[in-house]
Structure formats: structure tokens, C-alpha cells
Amino acid sequence: MRRILIVDDELEICRSLSELLQESGFQAFFTTEAQEALALMQKSQPDLLLLDVRMPELGGIDLLKIIKEQQHDIPVIMITGFPSFQTAVTAMRYGAINIFPKPVRFQELLREISTLLDRREARSRQNSLHPQTMPESRSQEMKKINETLTRVARTDAPVIITGESGTGKELVAQMLHRQSRRRKEAFVKVNCAAIPDTLLETELFGCEAGAYTDAKSSRAGKFEIAHQGTLFFDEIGDMDIRLQAKILRVLQEQEFERVGGHRTFTTNTRIVAATNQDIVQLIKKGAFREDLYYRLSVVEIHLPPLRERKEDIDILSHYFLETFNKLYGKKIVSMSPHVRSLLLHHDWPGNIRELRNTIERAVIFCDGREIKECDLPEQYRNLSSGSEAQNYEAAIEELDRERILEALRLSDGIKSHAAELLKIHRKTLYNKMKRLGLE
């Protein structure tokens, strides 16, 4: 029986949703305490989570971030009594599939849950999908970044990757590792924002038996596990400043001790760090060590937000469409002009992650061969103004122009070769060039 965990600080909502779900054939259980939800998830392994946005102590968005760090694939639907577009986008940004306002329209929620779980079960019968590469960017800035990555990957230089949440910092770190001489060794990730400060030291350095009450046996930390490989510090800006001093020592001396131990371990680990915060401002506030920053930032790579590389929205959308077509066994061939317009004109505060989540949900709920506005999460519908809709054709033409110019550059101006790169007939290319004034 499919299991659903409800997390809401209002007991009556928990009870009513639980009863309705059980009447519909689900096994439902709930908690009004956000902190208890993590323990329940470990114990009961739910198939889907219904999560309230506003809760005391630990908010729903913060809990969502922790859950997604621990269990990437579990579908999460948010519910809120204070709906807003910004709340919806923030939830999608951190991995929620959708958000429902209170009072919840149960039949719509039930349809969403059933569809998501049907697709998840189909997905579990296939190999897990974790894209390791992305399509080639049309953005000149991203092309320069890719050139930098190729150069830096061959070295052991520490790298710090900056950029907003969802811009692909972890993917860049993985690319650095895969292109390095350490690629056959471990790539180990630690999220400094998801692990409490009191546990992060043990997570990094390991501990000896008896180091603290629950330490019944010795265990290795991330530095030992990543020996000869790459250790990726995600959200390093959230690391406690006292722990930063110990990280600096490891970088300088390549040695450390486990918590509660005296034996010195050596480590040969490449360090890659990432943050969505302004490190310079953190240094000024005394929240980040300047010497650690300079040690980490031998090479600094800044990833631009998606709103500053809108020429990539169309190509990324179709890449994710093909990706989720394969994953869910769909045969969707396109997106409607209005959907493409919505995607092009949205600001994407959640960046590539938000776009990926949006396309995944659209693929799941699309029953035809073209994604339409009704397949998008509700908060994305009717976003474009009349003037934006009128500018849609101009935006598409500009994308076509850039693609053609790039293909001509790569093919040294030979149109037949450019047509092959674009996977279109050469006559089609000639017609497009004539229409766009590129002859």
C-alpha cells in the first residue's frame, strides 16, 4: 500500500487529510512537529510527502531542503494557507513538485498524488536518472566557463564555485572530477547547510569509539573516504567559523585527527567548494575566514543565473523534455508556442533546478504529444502579458539567428555542413537565413 506522510502544525488538517487519503486506498500517517518528520521518514519510508509551508520552529521550506538533501527522489507536495507566487516558486526551487492552497481541493490533490506515484513506480523499474552532462550552451559566458573547467580539471588546484541556488554548482563540481586524473576515485559530497554544526565535524573527520555517547564504534569521515579523490563542500558559506580553522589546517598540512582520537591521518584530497552567498560580505561580517577563502579560491568560477542566459532556456527545456520522455516512457515531441513563451519570459529565480522540476512535472501530466499550459504547475500559467506574447516570435527568431550563426561558425561558413549540425535540410536553412536577413 502506498504510504503518505502529512506534516502540518494544524492537527485537524492532518486528521482530515489522513482520513480522506485512507478512504482512497492510501496508508496515511501524520505529525504536527516538523522535527519529528525526519525521524518518521527514516522509520516509515513514505512514498510521498505532504508538507505545510508555515510551521513553528522549523519552516516547511527549510524542512524541504533537508529532506531533498537526504532523499532526492521522494515527491513532495507543499500546502499553504498563505499562497503567493513567490512561495510557490521558492518551493519548486528547492524540489517540490507542486503547491496547493488551503483549503485543499482534495480531488485535484488526489489526482496529483496518484499520477505522481504511478510515474514514480514506473521510474523505479528503470535505472535512476541523474544527468551528468548538459547540452552545449549558447551563452558566450558559459562557453568561457566550460573552457576554464577543461583547463582547471587537469590540475589539483582548489576551486570555489559561486552562484545562486539551482545554477548547477554541484554539476560543475562533478564535471571537474570526471575530467580530472582522480576520476577513478571517489567523489564525496558534504552539504554544510544540511548538517548541524555539532555533527559536521564528525561527518568530516570521523570519530573514535567512545568519543561521545552514541559513538559505539570508530568510523571514517569524509576526508578519509575521499582520499585520492575529490571532496565537494556544498554551501560552504554556512560552515561554522570554528570548524573553518580545522579545514584550513587540513588544506595546509594535509593531515587531521578523528574526533576523540589522537592518531594523525594524512589525506590527499582535492577540494572543491560551492556557495550561493557573497563570501566577501561574509568575511567583512566575520562569518568566514579570509585565509580559508584565499586557500579555496585558487580558481573561482561564477555561474550566471538563468535569467542572464535566456538564450539557453529553449535548449535546456528541450533537453529536459527528452530526458523525462525517456524516463517516463512518454513520446512528447514539442511544447506549445504559449508554453515556450511562458518559459522564455519567466525570471527563473530557482534557475536550472526550477526549470528541470517544471519540465518534469509537465511531462508527467501531459497526455498528448505536446506540452500545453494546463500541464504546467498552476503558478506558471498566465504569466505572460499581452506584450510578452507579442514578443514571442521575436524571441524565437533571435534564438534561431544565434543557432544559425553558431552553426555557420563551427562549419567555417559552409551552409550544407551547418544544416547537418542543425539537423535540418539545407533548403530549410537557406529559407531561415533569408527570412532572418543572414544571406
GROMACS .gro file of C-alpha atoms in nm:
model
  439
    1MET     CA    1   0.000   0.000   0.000
    2ARG     CA    2   0.129   0.346  -0.089
    3ARG     CA    3   0.239   0.544   0.215
    4ILE     CA    4   0.190   0.919   0.252
    5LEU     CA    5   0.333   1.133   0.532
    6ILE     CA    6   0.147   1.455   0.620
    7VAL     CA    7   0.339   1.726   0.805
    8ASP     CA    8   0.126   2.020   0.923
    9ASP     CA    9   0.110   2.204   1.253
   10GLU     CA   10  -0.272   2.207   1.235
   11LEU     CA   11  -0.395   1.881   1.384
   12GLU     CA   12  -0.739   1.899   1.221
   13ILE     CA   13  -0.590   1.931   0.874
   14CYS     CA   14  -0.366   1.631   0.942
   15ARG     CA   15  -0.661   1.423   1.057
   16SER     CA   16  -0.895   1.518   0.774
   17LEU     CA   17  -0.635   1.466   0.500
   18SER     CA   18  -0.532   1.137   0.659
   19GLU     CA   19  -0.891   1.009   0.667
   20LEU     CA   20  -0.960   1.115   0.307
   21LEU     CA   21  -0.641   0.952   0.184
   22GLN     CA   22  -0.712   0.629   0.369
   23GLU     CA   23  -1.061   0.619   0.220
   24SER     CA   24  -0.893   0.650  -0.121
   25GLY     CA   25  -0.673   0.347  -0.059
   26PHE     CA   26  -0.356   0.503   0.079
   27GLN     CA   27  -0.178   0.440   0.406
   28ALA     CA   28  -0.156   0.786   0.562
   29PHE     CA   29   0.018   0.898   0.878
   30PHE     CA   30   0.099   1.243   1.010
   31THR     CA   31   0.286   1.462   1.252
   32THR     CA   32   0.239   1.821   1.366
   33GLU     CA   33   0.610   1.851   1.452
   34ALA     CA   34   0.850   1.929   1.169
   35GLN     CA   35   1.146   1.787   1.361
   36GLU     CA   36   0.964   1.457   1.411
   37ALA     CA   37   0.906   1.429   1.036
   38LEU     CA   38   1.270   1.340   0.971
   39ALA     CA   39   1.258   1.050   1.216
   40LEU     CA   40   0.926   0.931   1.071
   41MET     CA   41   1.069   0.937   0.721
   42GLN     CA   42   1.361   0.720   0.826
   43LYS     CA   43   1.134   0.478   1.008
   44SER     CA   44   0.838   0.452   0.770
   45GLN     CA   45   0.990   0.531   0.428
   46PRO     CA   46   0.685   0.713   0.282
   47ASP     CA   47   0.627   0.721  -0.093
   48LEU     CA   48   0.516   1.085  -0.092
   49LEU     CA   49   0.518   1.379   0.146
   50LEU     CA   50   0.252   1.647   0.202
   51LEU     CA   51   0.427   1.938   0.370
   52ASP     CA   52   0.288   2.263   0.513
   53VAL     CA   53   0.485   2.577   0.428
   54ARG     CA   54   0.441   2.767   0.755
   55MET     CA   55   0.526   2.584   1.075
   56PRO     CA   56   0.680   2.696   1.405
   57GLU     CA   57   1.048   2.633   1.481
   58LEU     CA   58   1.141   2.464   1.151
   59GLY     CA   59   0.959   2.601   0.845
   60GLY     CA   60   0.834   2.386   0.561
   61ILE     CA   61   1.083   2.522   0.306
   62ASP     CA   62   1.376   2.457   0.541
   63LEU     CA   63   1.248   2.106   0.607
   64LEU     CA   64   1.207   2.054   0.232
   65LYS     CA   65   1.574   2.142   0.177
   66ILE     CA   66   1.687   1.890   0.439
   67ILE     CA   67   1.460   1.616   0.302
   68LYS     CA   68   1.574   1.669  -0.055
   69GLU     CA   69   1.935   1.654   0.058
   70GLN     CA   70   1.872   1.314   0.218
   71GLN     CA   71   1.617   1.167  -0.027
   72HIS     CA   72   1.641   1.331  -0.369
   73ASP     CA   73   1.368   1.124  -0.534
   74ILE     CA   74   1.077   1.145  -0.289
   75PRO     CA   75   0.791   1.355  -0.433
   76VAL     CA   76   0.697   1.649  -0.210
   77ILE     CA   77   0.375   1.849  -0.244
   78MET     CA   78   0.354   2.167  -0.039
   79ILE     CA   79   0.032   2.303   0.109
   80THR     CA   80  -0.018   2.655   0.243
   81GLY     CA   81  -0.279   2.883   0.388
   82PHE     CA   82  -0.088   3.184   0.256
   83PRO     CA   83  -0.046   3.120  -0.116
   84SER     CA   84   0.170   3.351  -0.324
   85PHE     CA   85   0.361   3.321  -0.646
   86GLN     CA   86   0.693   3.374  -0.467
   87THR     CA   87   0.619   3.099  -0.215
   88ALA     CA   88   0.528   2.861  -0.496
   89VAL     CA   89   0.843   2.936  -0.691
   90THR     CA   90   1.061   2.901  -0.380
   91ALA     CA   91   0.907   2.561  -0.309
   92MET     CA   92   0.968   2.448  -0.669
   93ARG     CA   93   1.319   2.587  -0.649
   94TYR     CA   94   1.404   2.351  -0.365
   95GLY     CA   95   1.244   2.045  -0.520
   96ALA     CA   96   0.870   2.049  -0.451
   97ILE     CA   97   0.658   1.910  -0.734
   98ASN     CA   98   0.362   2.143  -0.672
   99ILE     CA   99   0.195   2.362  -0.412
  100PHE     CA  100  -0.175   2.358  -0.312
  101PRO     CA  101  -0.352   2.642  -0.130
  102LYS     CA  102  -0.572   2.576   0.172
  103PRO     CA  103  -0.847   2.474   0.188
  104VAL     CA  104  -0.709   2.192  -0.025
  105ARG     CA  105  -0.917   2.085  -0.324
  106PHE     CA  106  -0.894   1.718  -0.239
  107GLN     CA  107  -0.993   1.567  -0.575
  108GLU     CA  108  -0.724   1.769  -0.752
  109LEU     CA  109  -0.474   1.673  -0.485
  110LEU     CA  110  -0.573   1.308  -0.515
  111ARG     CA  111  -0.525   1.315  -0.892
  112GLU     CA  112  -0.183   1.473  -0.849
  113ILE     CA  113  -0.076   1.217  -0.588
  114SER     CA  114  -0.198   0.919  -0.791
  115THR     CA  115  -0.028   1.037  -1.110
  116LEU     CA  116   0.299   1.114  -0.936
  117LEU     CA  117   0.312   0.777  -0.762
  118ASP     CA  118   0.218   0.588  -1.078
  119ARG     CA  119   0.507   0.754  -1.258
  120ARG     CA  120   0.743   0.703  -0.966
  121GLU     CA  121   0.671   0.330  -0.966
  122ALA     CA  122   0.732   0.318  -1.340
  123ARG     CA  123   1.052   0.508  -1.284
  124SER     CA  124   1.171   0.267  -1.015
  125ARG     CA  125   1.154  -0.012  -1.270
  126GLN     CA  126   1.412   0.172  -1.476
  127ASN     CA  127   1.758   0.291  -1.390
  128SER     CA  128   1.770   0.608  -1.179
  129LEU     CA  129   1.826   0.917  -1.385
  130HIS     CA  130   2.087   1.165  -1.271
  131PRO     CA  131   2.205   1.364  -1.574
  132GLN     CA  132   2.581   1.407  -1.564
  133THR     CA  133   2.608   1.639  -1.860
  134MET     CA  134   2.411   1.928  -2.003
  135PRO     CA  135   2.360   2.039  -2.362
  136GLU     CA  136   2.611   2.282  -2.507
  137SER     CA  137   2.529   2.634  -2.401
  138ARG     CA  138   2.460   2.917  -2.645
  139SER     CA  139   2.573   3.170  -2.384
  140GLN     CA  140   2.917   3.315  -2.454
  141GLU     CA  141   2.978   3.344  -2.079
  142MET     CA  142   2.902   2.975  -2.025
  143LYS     CA  143   3.129   2.879  -2.314
  144LYS     CA  144   3.415   3.064  -2.143
  145ILE     CA  145   3.333   2.886  -1.817
  146ASN     CA  146   3.346   2.546  -1.992
  147GLU     CA  147   3.687   2.633  -2.136
  148THR     CA  148   3.806   2.723  -1.785
  149LEU     CA  149   3.670   2.394  -1.649
  150THR     CA  150   3.861   2.195  -1.909
  151ARG     CA  151   4.187   2.366  -1.812
  152VAL     CA  152   4.135   2.353  -1.435
  153ALA     CA  153   4.019   1.989  -1.429
  154ARG     CA  154   4.367   1.868  -1.523
  155THR     CA  155   4.515   2.022  -1.208
  156ASP     CA  156   4.470   1.964  -0.836
  157ALA     CA  157   4.404   2.333  -0.766
  158PRO     CA  158   4.124   2.405  -0.516
  159VAL     CA  159   3.818   2.554  -0.682
  160ILE     CA  160   3.534   2.759  -0.539
  161ILE     CA  161   3.211   2.779  -0.740
  162THR     CA  162   2.972   3.065  -0.672
  163GLY     CA  163   2.625   3.138  -0.799
  164GLU     CA  164   2.260   3.138  -0.699
  165SER     CA  165   2.083   2.821  -0.587
  166GLY     CA  166   1.997   2.597  -0.878
  167THR     CA  167   2.259   2.726  -1.124
  168GLY     CA  168   2.435   2.389  -1.143
  169LYS     CA  169   2.724   2.424  -0.896
  170GLU     CA  170   2.722   2.056  -0.798
  171LEU     CA  171   2.710   1.952  -1.164
  172VAL     CA  172   3.018   2.167  -1.233
  173ALA     CA  173   3.198   2.005  -0.939
  174GLN     CA  174   3.114   1.660  -1.078
  175MET     CA  175   3.241   1.765  -1.422
  176LEU     CA  176   3.569   1.879  -1.267
  177HIS     CA  177   3.608   1.541  -1.100
  178ARG     CA  178   3.518   1.337  -1.409
  179GLN     CA  179   3.770   1.525  -1.623
  180SER     CA  180   4.048   1.502  -1.363
  181ARG     CA  181   4.317   1.238  -1.305
  182ARG     CA  182   4.122   1.147  -0.989
  183ARG     CA  183   3.813   1.040  -1.186
  184LYS     CA  184   3.852   0.671  -1.090
  185GLU     CA  185   3.848   0.761  -0.720
  186ALA     CA  186   3.560   0.878  -0.501
  187PHE     CA  187   3.362   1.199  -0.546
  188VAL     CA  188   3.232   1.276  -0.196
  189LYS     CA  189   2.979   1.548  -0.122
  190VAL     CA  190   2.905   1.714   0.209
  191ASN     CA  191   2.631   1.976   0.242
  192CYS     CA  192   2.740   2.221   0.509
  193ALA     CA  193   2.391   2.372   0.533
  194ALA     CA  194   2.207   2.043   0.584
  195ILE     CA  195   2.419   1.903   0.868
  196PRO     CA  196   2.405   2.063   1.217
  197ASP     CA  197   2.731   2.225   1.327
  198THR     CA  198   2.760   1.980   1.616
  199LEU     CA  199   2.765   1.684   1.376
  200LEU     CA  200   2.956   1.832   1.082
  201GLU     CA  201   3.299   1.790   1.244
  202THR     CA  202   3.236   1.419   1.299
  203GLU     CA  203   3.098   1.389   0.946
  204LEU     CA  204   3.419   1.536   0.802
  205PHE     CA  205   3.687   1.388   1.026
  206GLY     CA  206   3.524   1.072   1.160
  207CYS     CA  207   3.532   0.968   1.523
  208GLU     CA  208   3.678   0.709   1.757
  209ALA     CA  209   3.469   0.476   1.970
  210GLY     CA  210   3.355   0.650   2.289
  211ALA     CA  211   3.415   1.000   2.153
  212TYR     CA  212   3.059   1.082   2.256
  213THR     CA  213   2.757   0.898   2.398
  214ASP     CA  214   2.633   0.735   2.077
  215ALA     CA  215   2.977   0.661   1.931
  216LYS     CA  216   2.980   0.287   1.995
  217SER     CA  217   3.243   0.221   1.725
  218SER     CA  218   3.501   0.409   1.524
  219ARG     CA  219   3.402   0.544   1.185
  220ALA     CA  220   3.576   0.717   0.899
  221GLY     CA  221   3.488   1.069   0.795
  222LYS     CA  222   3.455   1.229   0.454
  223PHE     CA  223   3.825   1.318   0.432
  224GLU     CA  224   3.923   0.953   0.469
  225ILE     CA  225   3.657   0.836   0.225
  226ALA     CA  226   3.763   1.096  -0.033
  227HIS     CA  227   4.136   1.013  -0.009
  228GLN     CA  228   4.288   1.032  -0.361
  229GLY     CA  229   3.953   1.163  -0.488
  230THR     CA  230   3.752   1.484  -0.468
  231LEU     CA  231   3.573   1.628  -0.165
  232PHE     CA  232   3.293   1.870  -0.252
  233PHE     CA  233   3.186   2.120   0.015
  234ASP     CA  234   2.839   2.239  -0.088
  235GLU     CA  235   2.715   2.562   0.074
  236ILE     CA  236   3.048   2.618   0.248
  237GLY     CA  237   2.935   2.969   0.343
  238ASP     CA  238   2.715   2.806   0.611
  239MET     CA  239   3.007   2.631   0.783
  240ASP     CA  240   3.070   2.734   1.145
  241ILE     CA  241   3.376   2.959   1.167
  242ARG     CA  242   3.535   2.742   1.438
  243LEU     CA  243   3.528   2.443   1.206
  244GLN     CA  244   3.672   2.655   0.925
  245ALA     CA  245   4.003   2.675   1.118
  246LYS     CA  246   4.027   2.295   1.119
  247ILE     CA  247   3.951   2.279   0.747
  248LEU     CA  248   4.228   2.532   0.684
  249ARG     CA  249   4.473   2.312   0.874
  250VAL     CA  250   4.384   2.013   0.656
  251LEU     CA  251   4.436   2.218   0.341
  252GLN     CA  252   4.772   2.346   0.463
  253GLU     CA  253   4.914   2.032   0.624
  254GLN     CA  254   4.704   1.755   0.462
  255GLU     CA  255   4.651   1.587   0.799
  256PHE     CA  256   4.384   1.562   1.070
  257GLU     CA  257   4.267   1.361   1.371
  258ARG     CA  258   3.933   1.191   1.422
  259VAL     CA  259   3.702   1.334   1.688
  260GLY     CA  260   3.803   1.182   2.022
  261GLY     CA  261   4.127   1.041   1.879
  262HIS     CA  262   4.499   1.120   1.881
  263ARG     CA  263   4.623   0.931   1.575
  264THR     CA  264   4.707   1.162   1.285
  265PHE     CA  265   4.570   1.072   0.941
  266THR     CA  266   4.706   1.208   0.616
  267THR     CA  267   4.485   1.287   0.319
  268ASN     CA  268   4.547   1.359  -0.049
  269THR     CA  269   4.214   1.507  -0.146
  270ARG     CA  270   4.117   1.768  -0.399
  271ILE     CA  271   3.884   2.029  -0.252
  272VAL     CA  272   3.602   2.186  -0.450
  273ALA     CA  273   3.367   2.423  -0.266
  274ALA     CA  274   3.046   2.599  -0.360
  275THR     CA  275   2.826   2.869  -0.213
  276ASN     CA  276   2.528   3.083  -0.308
  277GLN     CA  277   2.637   3.352  -0.064
  278ASP     CA  278   2.864   3.653  -0.110
  279ILE     CA  279   3.182   3.529   0.057
  280VAL     CA  280   3.341   3.875   0.059
  281GLN     CA  281   3.047   4.007   0.261
  282LEU     CA  282   3.069   3.709   0.498
  283ILE     CA  283   3.438   3.788   0.553
  284LYS     CA  284   3.353   4.150   0.635
  285LYS     CA  285   3.093   4.031   0.888
  286GLY     CA  286   3.345   3.794   1.047
  287ALA     CA  287   3.144   3.488   0.945
  288PHE     CA  288   3.405   3.344   0.709
  289ARG     CA  289   3.782   3.323   0.743
  290GLU     CA  290   3.968   3.530   0.486
  291ASP     CA  291   4.268   3.294   0.487
  292LEU     CA  292   4.042   2.996   0.415
  293TYR     CA  293   3.874   3.182   0.130
  294TYR     CA  294   4.208   3.257  -0.037
  295ARG     CA  295   4.316   2.898   0.014
  296LEU     CA  296   3.998   2.770  -0.153
  297SER     CA  297   3.977   3.025  -0.432
  298VAL     CA  298   4.291   2.943  -0.630
  299VAL     CA  299   4.034   2.922  -0.910
  300GLU     CA  300   3.693   3.088  -0.872
  301ILE     CA  301   3.410   3.009  -1.112
  302HIS     CA  302   3.091   3.216  -1.103
  303LEU     CA  303   2.783   3.062  -1.265
  304PRO     CA  304   2.538   3.319  -1.403
  305PRO     CA  305   2.167   3.288  -1.317
  306LEU     CA  306   1.937   3.152  -1.586
  307ARG     CA  307   1.769   3.493  -1.631
  308GLU     CA  308   2.105   3.624  -1.759
  309ARG     CA  309   2.142   3.345  -2.014
  310LYS     CA  310   1.790   3.326  -2.154
  311GLU     CA  311   1.927   3.204  -2.485
  312ASP     CA  312   1.970   2.868  -2.306
  313ILE     CA  313   1.612   2.834  -2.180
  314ASP     CA  314   1.480   2.685  -2.502
  315ILE     CA  315   1.763   2.434  -2.545
  316LEU     CA  316   1.754   2.333  -2.177
  317SER     CA  317   1.376   2.289  -2.190
  318HIS     CA  318   1.401   2.051  -2.484
  319TYR     CA  319   1.691   1.869  -2.322
  320PHE     CA  320   1.483   1.806  -2.009
  321LEU     CA  321   1.185   1.714  -2.227
  322GLU     CA  322   1.391   1.441  -2.397
  323THR     CA  323   1.536   1.334  -2.063
  324PHE     CA  324   1.198   1.284  -1.897
  325ASN     CA  325   1.043   1.136  -2.211
  326LYS     CA  326   1.293   0.852  -2.176
  327LEU     CA  327   1.246   0.827  -1.802
  328TYR     CA  328   0.867   0.811  -1.804
  329GLY     CA  329   0.818   0.632  -2.135
  330LYS     CA  330   0.648   0.930  -2.299
  331LYS     CA  331   0.654   1.040  -2.665
  332ILE     CA  332   0.604   1.414  -2.628
  333VAL     CA  333   0.753   1.590  -2.927
  334SER     CA  334   0.709   1.960  -2.851
  335MET     CA  335   0.582   2.241  -2.631
  336SER     CA  336   0.307   2.475  -2.743
  337PRO     CA  337   0.408   2.827  -2.853
  338HIS     CA  338   0.237   2.971  -2.546
  339VAL     CA  339   0.429   2.738  -2.312
  340ARG     CA  340   0.756   2.832  -2.480
  341SER     CA  341   0.663   3.196  -2.434
  342LEU     CA  342   0.593   3.144  -2.065
  343LEU     CA  343   0.926   2.968  -2.017
  344LEU     CA  344   1.120   3.235  -2.205
  345HIS     CA  345   0.969   3.525  -2.012
  346HIS     CA  346   0.978   3.380  -1.661
  347ASP     CA  347   1.268   3.507  -1.445
  348TRP     CA  348   1.352   3.158  -1.302
  349PRO     CA  349   1.462   3.258  -0.950
  350GLY     CA  350   1.525   2.885  -0.889
  351ASN     CA  351   1.737   2.870  -1.205
  352ILE     CA  352   1.807   2.540  -1.384
  353ARG     CA  353   1.675   2.332  -1.094
  354GLU     CA  354   1.340   2.511  -1.109
  355LEU     CA  355   1.322   2.469  -1.487
  356ARG     CA  356   1.405   2.100  -1.457
  357ASN     CA  357   1.134   2.044  -1.194
  358THR     CA  358   0.880   2.234  -1.405
  359ILE     CA  359   0.951   2.029  -1.719
  360GLU     CA  360   0.946   1.703  -1.523
  361ARG     CA  361   0.602   1.777  -1.381
  362ALA     CA  362   0.475   1.888  -1.722
  363VAL     CA  363   0.594   1.561  -1.880
  364ILE     CA  364   0.428   1.358  -1.605
  365PHE     CA  365   0.090   1.526  -1.655
  366CYS     CA  366   0.096   1.562  -2.034
  367ASP     CA  367  -0.129   1.304  -2.201
  368GLY     CA  368  -0.067   1.411  -2.561
  369ARG     CA  369   0.233   1.479  -2.781
  370GLU     CA  370   0.260   1.849  -2.698
  371ILE     CA  371   0.303   2.014  -2.359
  372LYS     CA  372   0.031   2.273  -2.307
  373GLU     CA  373  -0.030   2.539  -2.047
  374CYS     CA  374  -0.261   2.310  -1.847
  375ASP     CA  375   0.032   2.067  -1.795
  376LEU     CA  376   0.235   2.328  -1.608
  377PRO     CA  377   0.206   2.386  -1.232
  378GLU     CA  378  -0.075   2.634  -1.172
  379GLN     CA  379   0.154   2.916  -1.060
  380TYR     CA  380   0.323   2.926  -1.401
  381ARG     CA  381   0.005   2.968  -1.601
  382ASN     CA  382  -0.097   3.303  -1.748
  383LEU     CA  383   0.232   3.466  -1.653
  384SER     CA  384   0.299   3.633  -1.984
  385SER     CA  385   0.144   3.971  -2.052
  386GLY     CA  386  -0.002   4.064  -2.388
  387SER     CA  387   0.314   4.247  -2.485
  388GLU     CA  388   0.525   3.945  -2.393
  389ALA     CA  389   0.309   3.720  -2.605
  390GLN     CA  390   0.350   3.960  -2.896
  391ASN     CA  391   0.727   3.947  -2.847
  392TYR     CA  392   0.735   3.568  -2.853
  393GLU     CA  393   0.803   3.537  -3.224
  394ALA     CA  394   1.084   3.792  -3.198
  395ALA     CA  395   1.241   3.595  -2.914
  396ILE     CA  396   1.223   3.269  -3.113
  397GLU     CA  397   1.369   3.440  -3.418
  398GLU     CA  398   1.659   3.568  -3.210
  399LEU     CA  399   1.726   3.216  -3.083
  400ASP     CA  400   1.715   3.082  -3.440
  401ARG     CA  401   1.952   3.355  -3.551
  402GLU     CA  402   2.205   3.268  -3.277
  403ARG     CA  403   2.185   2.894  -3.352
  404ILE     CA  404   2.242   2.950  -3.726
  405LEU     CA  405   2.533   3.188  -3.672
  406GLU     CA  406   2.695   2.943  -3.432
  407ALA     CA  407   2.648   2.653  -3.677
  408LEU     CA  408   2.799   2.860  -3.958
  409ARG     CA  409   3.095   2.947  -3.737
  410LEU     CA  410   3.156   2.582  -3.648
  411SER     CA  411   3.128   2.476  -4.013
  412ASP     CA  412   3.355   2.757  -4.145
  413GLY     CA  413   3.063   2.914  -4.332
  414ILE     CA  414   2.976   2.601  -4.533
  415LYS     CA  415   2.596   2.605  -4.532
  416SER     CA  416   2.546   2.235  -4.609
  417HIS     CA  417   2.762   2.144  -4.310
  418ALA     CA  418   2.579   2.398  -4.092
  419ALA     CA  419   2.246   2.240  -4.191
  420GLU     CA  420   2.380   1.899  -4.082
  421LEU     CA  421   2.483   2.041  -3.745
  422LEU     CA  422   2.136   2.190  -3.701
  423LYS     CA  423   1.974   1.865  -3.819
  424ILE     CA  424   1.764   2.045  -4.080
  425HIS     CA  425   1.751   2.028  -4.459
  426ARG     CA  426   1.982   2.277  -4.630
  427LYS     CA  427   1.684   2.434  -4.811
  428THR     CA  428   1.524   2.496  -4.473
  429LEU     CA  429   1.844   2.663  -4.362
  430TYR     CA  430   1.852   2.883  -4.675
  431ASN     CA  431   1.491   2.989  -4.616
  432LYS     CA  432   1.558   3.070  -4.249
  433MET     CA  433   1.867   3.269  -4.339
  434LYS     CA  434   1.673   3.466  -4.598
  435ARG     CA  435   1.390   3.540  -4.353
  436LEU     CA  436   1.637   3.649  -4.084
  437GLY     CA  437   1.846   3.861  -4.320
  438LEU     CA  438   2.156   3.644  -4.284
  439GLU     CA  439   2.230   3.591  -4.653
   0.00000   0.00000   0.00000
